Every structure is written in C-alpha cells, then in structure tokens.
C-alpha cells in the first residue's frame, strides 16, 4: 500500500534524514516514509496495514525536537502496525500522467505537522500467484442470524479500483479459515472493496482470508 505526496518538503531538502519516519492519516492509519520521488520534493509512504486515504486527504508528520538537544534529533511516538495479508492489486498503466493527477500537499515542518497528500498508487502485498485472487475480511455487516453469524462481509483485495465489480456479481467466494461460502453482491466504496453475502452466515474474524472462486 503506497501513497505519493508532495509540497511537504522543498525540492532541495535532503530526504535521507526523513526516511523511516512515521506518517499518519486522519483515520489513524500509520505508514513510514520510504524515499523521495523525483526531484520536486515528492515522497513515497508505505502503509503496511493498508489505508483508505483518498486524493486530497491530509497526511501528518508528527515529531518532537528538544530545545536543549544540540543535535536537534527528531523523536516520534508510536510504531508501524503489522503487515496485513492480501493479494496484490495491479494498478492500470497509464500512457501519460498529467500534472493535475499527481499528489499534492500543503503544510510544512515548522510545527512538526505535514500537510495533505494525494493518493497516486494503492496496492496490497501478498500472493504473487496471478491465477488466484485472495482478499481479506475488512468488516462484518448485515443481519445477525440465530446461529450468531453475520450475513454480509466487506472484503478487500479481490479487485482493483479499476475493476467493474458489478460484472462479478454472483461469483462464489470462500473463507479459507472457516470454509464458509458466499457470493459477491457488488462494490463497496471506490477502493476496490466488495460486499459478499453469506446465506448461512459468516463467522470468520476480521483479517481472515477470502478466496474468489472461478
């Protein structure tokens, strides 16, 4: 899961001192700066547990510097979350990339808070087998059956943002941990997530793997 942002650093900034620092979204997703991107001050942030950030949403670089520290070292609280399993999402290749679609950011480092960033690429890590699509349960929704199971789950990782999920409506899915079967019911949001209905309910926990059947 990667996000590209800009305008947080000047183009002459030495990015090596910021690589590895934590960045945070409004929703609390935490990633780390991986490198600069190009020569205009853009930067690349990786979110090991994923993020729902969209173009124009803010990213924050929060840190402390102590007045009596001669080295003016940067200190941060918190840590990166564990990597979330999922299937790889291949972003469609564009012939040309206009400047208006690049990431944008506002803000500075003087207060320790960064500005906004735009989302150029969102992917996920996981299986390299292109013949098998594996996603994971994001949340459980729908009615609760007498057996205590939910009738719907929101699944990410089965489709990319470019896929027309409605064309896959009715395709069978199976939770690999509980072997409970359901069907794709449609898209959920604009991030490639989908709704899956389980007639007999689903008892799998959030984070469980879901396989898209042929």
mmCIF file of C-alpha atoms in Angstrom:
data_model
loop_
_atom_site.group_PDB
_atom_site.id
_atom_site.type_symbol
_atom_site.label_atom_id
_atom_site.label_comp_id
_atom_site.label_asym_id
_atom_site.label_seq_id
_atom_site.Cartn_x
_atom_site.Cartn_y
_atom_site.Cartn_z
ATOM 1 C CA UNK A 1 0.000 0.000 0.000
ATOM 2 C CA UNK A 2 1.771 3.144 -1.180
ATOM 3 C CA UNK A 3 0.896 6.811 -1.291
ATOM 4 C CA UNK A 4 2.783 9.549 -3.103
ATOM 5 C CA UNK A 5 2.642 13.083 -1.727
ATOM 6 C CA UNK A 6 4.230 16.447 -2.407
ATOM 7 C CA UNK A 7 4.665 20.010 -1.078
ATOM 8 C CA UNK A 8 5.621 18.767 2.369
ATOM 9 C CA UNK A 9 9.333 19.071 1.565
ATOM 10 C CA UNK A 10 11.230 21.505 -0.613
ATOM 11 C CA UNK A 11 12.922 20.114 -3.698
ATOM 12 C CA UNK A 12 16.357 20.843 -2.179
ATOM 13 C CA UNK A 13 15.556 19.007 1.075
ATOM 14 C CA UNK A 14 17.865 16.106 1.940
ATOM 15 C CA UNK A 15 15.267 13.353 2.260
ATOM 16 C CA UNK A 16 17.666 10.826 3.811
ATOM 17 C CA UNK A 17 17.060 12.310 7.274
ATOM 18 C CA UNK A 18 13.316 11.722 6.962
ATOM 19 C CA UNK A 19 13.351 8.168 5.575
ATOM 20 C CA UNK A 20 11.761 5.806 8.091
ATOM 21 C CA UNK A 21 9.757 8.496 9.906
ATOM 22 C CA UNK A 22 6.119 7.705 10.644
ATOM 23 C CA UNK A 23 3.235 9.471 8.925
ATOM 24 C CA UNK A 24 -0.407 9.322 9.914
ATOM 25 C CA UNK A 25 -3.768 9.815 8.200
ATOM 26 C CA UNK A 26 -6.884 11.410 9.664
ATOM 27 C CA UNK A 27 -8.251 7.910 10.316
ATOM 28 C CA UNK A 28 -5.170 6.833 12.241
ATOM 29 C CA UNK A 29 -3.530 4.704 9.527
ATOM 30 C CA UNK A 30 0.234 4.711 10.085
ATOM 31 C CA UNK A 31 2.900 4.398 7.413
ATOM 32 C CA UNK A 32 6.543 5.308 7.002
ATOM 33 C CA UNK A 33 8.432 7.458 4.524
ATOM 34 C CA UNK A 34 10.312 5.189 2.129
ATOM 35 C CA UNK A 35 12.114 7.597 -0.167
ATOM 36 C CA UNK A 36 11.894 10.722 -2.242
ATOM 37 C CA UNK A 37 10.071 10.519 -5.558
ATOM 38 C CA UNK A 38 11.510 12.520 -8.405
ATOM 39 C CA UNK A 39 13.301 15.820 -7.849
ATOM 40 C CA UNK A 40 10.464 18.182 -6.942
ATOM 41 C CA UNK A 41 10.055 17.310 -3.257
ATOM 42 C CA UNK A 42 7.628 14.445 -3.713
ATOM 43 C CA UNK A 43 7.891 11.497 -1.347
ATOM 44 C CA UNK A 44 6.713 7.899 -1.068
ATOM 45 C CA UNK A 45 4.930 6.495 2.010
ATOM 46 C CA UNK A 46 4.248 2.800 2.636
ATOM 47 C CA UNK A 47 1.296 1.646 4.796
ATOM 48 C CA UNK A 48 1.963 -1.989 5.792
ATOM 49 C CA UNK A 49 -1.568 -2.468 7.170
ATOM 50 C CA UNK A 50 -3.251 -0.587 4.330
ATOM 51 C CA UNK A 51 -5.046 2.749 4.208
ATOM 52 C CA UNK A 52 -8.303 4.192 2.875
ATOM 53 C CA UNK A 53 -6.763 7.590 2.187
ATOM 54 C CA UNK A 54 -8.053 9.339 -0.939
ATOM 55 C CA UNK A 55 -6.724 12.101 -3.147
ATOM 56 C CA UNK A 56 -6.641 15.372 -1.250
ATOM 57 C CA UNK A 57 -6.801 13.773 2.218
ATOM 58 C CA UNK A 58 -4.195 15.011 4.719
ATOM 59 C CA UNK A 59 -1.092 13.194 5.859
ATOM 60 C CA UNK A 60 0.606 14.219 9.108
ATOM 61 C CA UNK A 61 4.252 14.023 10.056
ATOM 62 C CA UNK A 62 4.276 14.391 13.843
ATOM 63 C CA UNK A 63 7.541 14.647 15.732
ATOM 64 C CA UNK A 64 9.314 16.322 18.625
ATOM 65 C CA UNK A 65 12.610 18.172 18.905
ATOM 66 C CA UNK A 66 14.063 19.088 22.267
ATOM 67 C CA UNK A 67 15.352 22.623 22.783
ATOM 68 C CA UNK A 68 18.480 21.532 24.678
ATOM 69 C CA UNK A 69 19.459 18.839 22.194
ATOM 70 C CA UNK A 70 22.477 20.120 20.239
ATOM 71 C CA UNK A 71 21.863 17.540 17.514
ATOM 72 C CA UNK A 72 18.226 18.637 17.094
ATOM 73 C CA UNK A 73 17.287 14.981 16.689
ATOM 74 C CA UNK A 74 13.764 14.049 15.608
ATOM 75 C CA UNK A 75 11.739 11.960 18.088
ATOM 76 C CA UNK A 76 8.439 10.201 17.395
ATOM 77 C CA UNK A 77 5.945 8.201 19.424
ATOM 78 C CA UNK A 78 4.249 5.097 18.067
ATOM 79 C CA UNK A 79 5.284 2.280 15.764
ATOM 80 C CA UNK A 80 4.300 0.691 12.468
ATOM 81 C CA UNK A 81 1.434 -1.831 12.545
ATOM 82 C CA UNK A 82 1.949 -5.395 11.392
ATOM 83 C CA UNK A 83 1.678 -6.015 7.664
ATOM 84 C CA UNK A 84 -1.813 -7.034 6.591
ATOM 85 C CA UNK A 85 -2.084 -10.061 4.286
ATOM 86 C CA UNK A 86 -3.851 -9.729 0.985
ATOM 87 C CA UNK A 87 -3.472 -10.164 -2.735
ATOM 88 C CA UNK A 88 -1.510 -7.819 -4.947
ATOM 89 C CA UNK A 89 -3.504 -5.102 -6.696
ATOM 90 C CA UNK A 90 -2.026 -4.168 -10.059
ATOM 91 C CA UNK A 91 -2.668 -0.526 -10.871
ATOM 92 C CA UNK A 92 -3.590 0.094 -14.534
ATOM 93 C CA UNK A 93 -0.705 1.512 -16.579
ATOM 94 C CA UNK A 94 -1.392 4.993 -17.853
ATOM 95 C CA UNK A 95 0.053 6.205 -21.144
ATOM 96 C CA UNK A 96 0.518 9.723 -19.862
ATOM 97 C CA UNK A 97 0.371 11.183 -16.411
ATOM 98 C CA UNK A 98 -0.808 14.758 -16.245
ATOM 99 C CA UNK A 99 0.486 17.045 -13.564
ATOM 100 C CA UNK A 100 -3.009 17.613 -12.212
ATOM 101 C CA UNK A 101 -3.190 13.942 -11.170
ATOM 102 C CA UNK A 102 -0.004 13.969 -9.156
ATOM 103 C CA UNK A 103 -0.139 14.041 -5.389
ATOM 104 C CA UNK A 104 -0.462 17.394 -3.693
ATOM 105 C CA UNK A 105 0.225 18.545 -0.185
ATOM 106 C CA UNK A 106 0.055 21.670 1.927
ATOM 107 C CA UNK A 107 1.809 22.455 5.137
ATOM 108 C CA UNK A 108 5.352 22.445 6.469
ATOM 109 C CA UNK A 109 7.706 21.046 9.042
ATOM 110 C CA UNK A 110 7.975 24.056 11.330
ATOM 111 C CA UNK A 111 5.200 22.863 13.628
ATOM 112 C CA UNK A 112 6.001 19.216 13.227
ATOM 113 C CA UNK A 113 2.829 18.573 11.215
ATOM 114 C CA UNK A 114 2.817 17.861 7.496
ATOM 115 C CA UNK A 115 0.182 18.863 5.018
ATOM 116 C CA UNK A 116 -2.085 16.980 2.675
ATOM 117 C CA UNK A 117 -1.151 14.316 0.210
ATOM 118 C CA UNK A 118 -2.787 12.752 -2.784
ATOM 119 C CA UNK A 119 -3.013 9.077 -3.397
ATOM 120 C CA UNK A 120 -1.324 8.019 -6.658
ATOM 121 C CA UNK A 121 -0.997 4.286 -6.041
ATOM 122 C CA UNK A 122 -2.711 1.946 -3.675
ATOM 123 C CA UNK A 123 -1.681 -1.688 -3.780
ATOM 124 C CA UNK A 124 -1.501 -4.553 -1.386
ATOM 125 C CA UNK A 125 1.103 -7.112 -0.534
ATOM 126 C CA UNK A 126 0.631 -10.840 -0.570
ATOM 127 C CA UNK A 127 0.365 -13.624 -3.101
ATOM 128 C CA UNK A 128 2.181 -13.355 -6.416
ATOM 129 C CA UNK A 129 0.009 -16.037 -7.974
ATOM 130 C CA UNK A 130 -1.962 -14.162 -10.619
ATOM 131 C CA UNK A 131 -4.318 -17.104 -11.127
ATOM 132 C CA UNK A 132 -5.644 -16.980 -7.568
ATOM 133 C CA UNK A 133 -7.293 -13.926 -6.096
ATOM 134 C CA UNK A 134 -7.080 -13.745 -2.330
ATOM 135 C CA UNK A 135 -8.605 -10.959 -0.275
ATOM 136 C CA UNK A 136 -9.485 -10.498 3.365
ATOM 137 C CA UNK A 137 -12.436 -9.670 5.556
ATOM 138 C CA UNK A 138 -12.445 -5.957 6.379
ATOM 139 C CA UNK A 139 -15.605 -5.944 8.477
ATOM 140 C CA UNK A 140 -18.764 -7.927 9.155
ATOM 141 C CA UNK A 141 -22.135 -6.378 8.400
ATOM 142 C CA UNK A 142 -25.741 -7.266 7.731
ATOM 143 C CA UNK A 143 -28.274 -9.092 9.869
ATOM 144 C CA UNK A 144 -27.243 -11.499 12.599
ATOM 145 C CA UNK A 145 -28.719 -14.965 12.134
ATOM 146 C CA UNK A 146 -29.959 -17.155 15.020
ATOM 147 C CA UNK A 147 -26.624 -19.006 14.828
ATOM 148 C CA UNK A 148 -24.873 -15.735 15.709
ATOM 149 C CA UNK A 149 -23.311 -15.267 12.284
ATOM 150 C CA UNK A 150 -23.460 -12.146 10.127
ATOM 151 C CA UNK A 151 -24.972 -12.339 6.638
ATOM 152 C CA UNK A 152 -22.539 -9.960 4.943
ATOM 153 C CA UNK A 153 -18.847 -9.138 4.930
ATOM 154 C CA UNK A 154 -16.854 -6.359 3.322
ATOM 155 C CA UNK A 155 -13.829 -7.831 1.547
ATOM 156 C CA UNK A 156 -10.751 -6.048 0.191
ATOM 157 C CA UNK A 157 -8.009 -7.307 -2.091
ATOM 158 C CA UNK A 158 -10.111 -9.320 -4.524
ATOM 159 C CA UNK A 159 -10.441 -6.487 -7.016
ATOM 160 C CA UNK A 160 -8.568 -3.351 -8.018
ATOM 161 C CA UNK A 161 -10.057 0.127 -8.197
ATOM 162 C CA UNK A 162 -10.219 -0.235 -11.993
ATOM 163 C CA UNK A 163 -12.316 -3.416 -11.923
ATOM 164 C CA UNK A 164 -16.058 -3.305 -12.632
ATOM 165 C CA UNK A 165 -17.094 -5.368 -9.623
ATOM 166 C CA UNK A 166 -20.722 -5.497 -10.744
ATOM 167 C CA UNK A 167 -19.609 -7.767 -13.605
ATOM 168 C CA UNK A 168 -18.505 -10.277 -10.958
ATOM 169 C CA UNK A 169 -21.782 -10.162 -9.040
ATOM 170 C CA UNK A 170 -22.848 -13.688 -8.144
ATOM 171 C CA UNK A 171 -19.353 -15.190 -8.235
ATOM 172 C CA UNK A 172 -18.667 -17.535 -5.368
ATOM 173 C CA UNK A 173 -16.177 -16.776 -2.614
ATOM 174 C CA UNK A 174 -14.976 -18.944 0.236
ATOM 175 C CA UNK A 175 -13.411 -18.025 3.567
ATOM 176 C CA UNK A 176 -10.278 -20.161 3.767
ATOM 177 C CA UNK A 177 -10.284 -20.426 7.562
ATOM 178 C CA UNK A 178 -13.917 -21.488 8.060
ATOM 179 C CA UNK A 179 -14.753 -22.848 4.572
ATOM 180 C CA UNK A 180 -17.941 -20.775 4.582
ATOM 181 C CA UNK A 181 -19.128 -19.951 1.078
ATOM 182 C CA UNK A 182 -20.802 -16.800 -0.144
ATOM 183 C CA UNK A 183 -21.264 -14.721 -3.299
ATOM 184 C CA UNK A 184 -20.092 -11.312 -4.497
ATOM 185 C CA UNK A 185 -23.016 -8.884 -4.164
ATOM 186 C CA UNK A 186 -21.453 -5.671 -5.512
ATOM 187 C CA UNK A 187 -18.903 -2.978 -4.886
ATOM 188 C CA UNK A 188 -18.378 -1.155 -1.598
ATOM 189 C CA UNK A 189 -16.891 2.321 -1.874
ATOM 190 C CA UNK A 190 -14.327 3.248 -4.522
ATOM 191 C CA UNK A 191 -11.231 1.416 -3.278
ATOM 192 C CA UNK A 192 -11.846 -1.979 -4.899
ATOM 193 C CA UNK A 193 -13.704 -3.386 -1.891
ATOM 194 C CA UNK A 194 -16.777 -5.559 -2.383
ATOM 195 C CA UNK A 195 -19.812 -6.820 -0.484
ATOM 196 C CA UNK A 196 -20.139 -10.577 -0.089
ATOM 197 C CA UNK A 197 -23.357 -12.263 1.041
ATOM 198 C CA UNK A 198 -23.326 -15.459 3.077
ATOM 199 C CA UNK A 199 -26.709 -17.196 3.110
ATOM 200 C CA UNK A 200 -25.775 -19.365 6.091
ATOM 201 C CA UNK A 201 -23.741 -16.607 7.730
ATOM 202 C CA UNK A 202 -20.048 -15.977 8.200
ATOM 203 C CA UNK A 203 -18.198 -16.496 11.470
ATOM 204 C CA UNK A 204 -14.695 -15.652 10.218
ATOM 205 C CA UNK A 205 -12.837 -12.923 12.050
ATOM 206 C CA UNK A 206 -11.761 -9.625 10.526
ATOM 207 C CA UNK A 207 -8.495 -10.201 8.683
ATOM 208 C CA UNK A 208 -9.382 -13.744 7.594
ATOM 209 C CA UNK A 209 -8.534 -14.664 4.019
ATOM 210 C CA UNK A 210 -11.251 -14.913 1.361
ATOM 211 C CA UNK A 211 -10.705 -16.654 -1.995
ATOM 212 C CA UNK A 212 -12.539 -15.727 -5.191
ATOM 213 C CA UNK A 213 -13.623 -18.960 -6.872
ATOM 214 C CA UNK A 214 -13.587 -19.437 -10.678
#
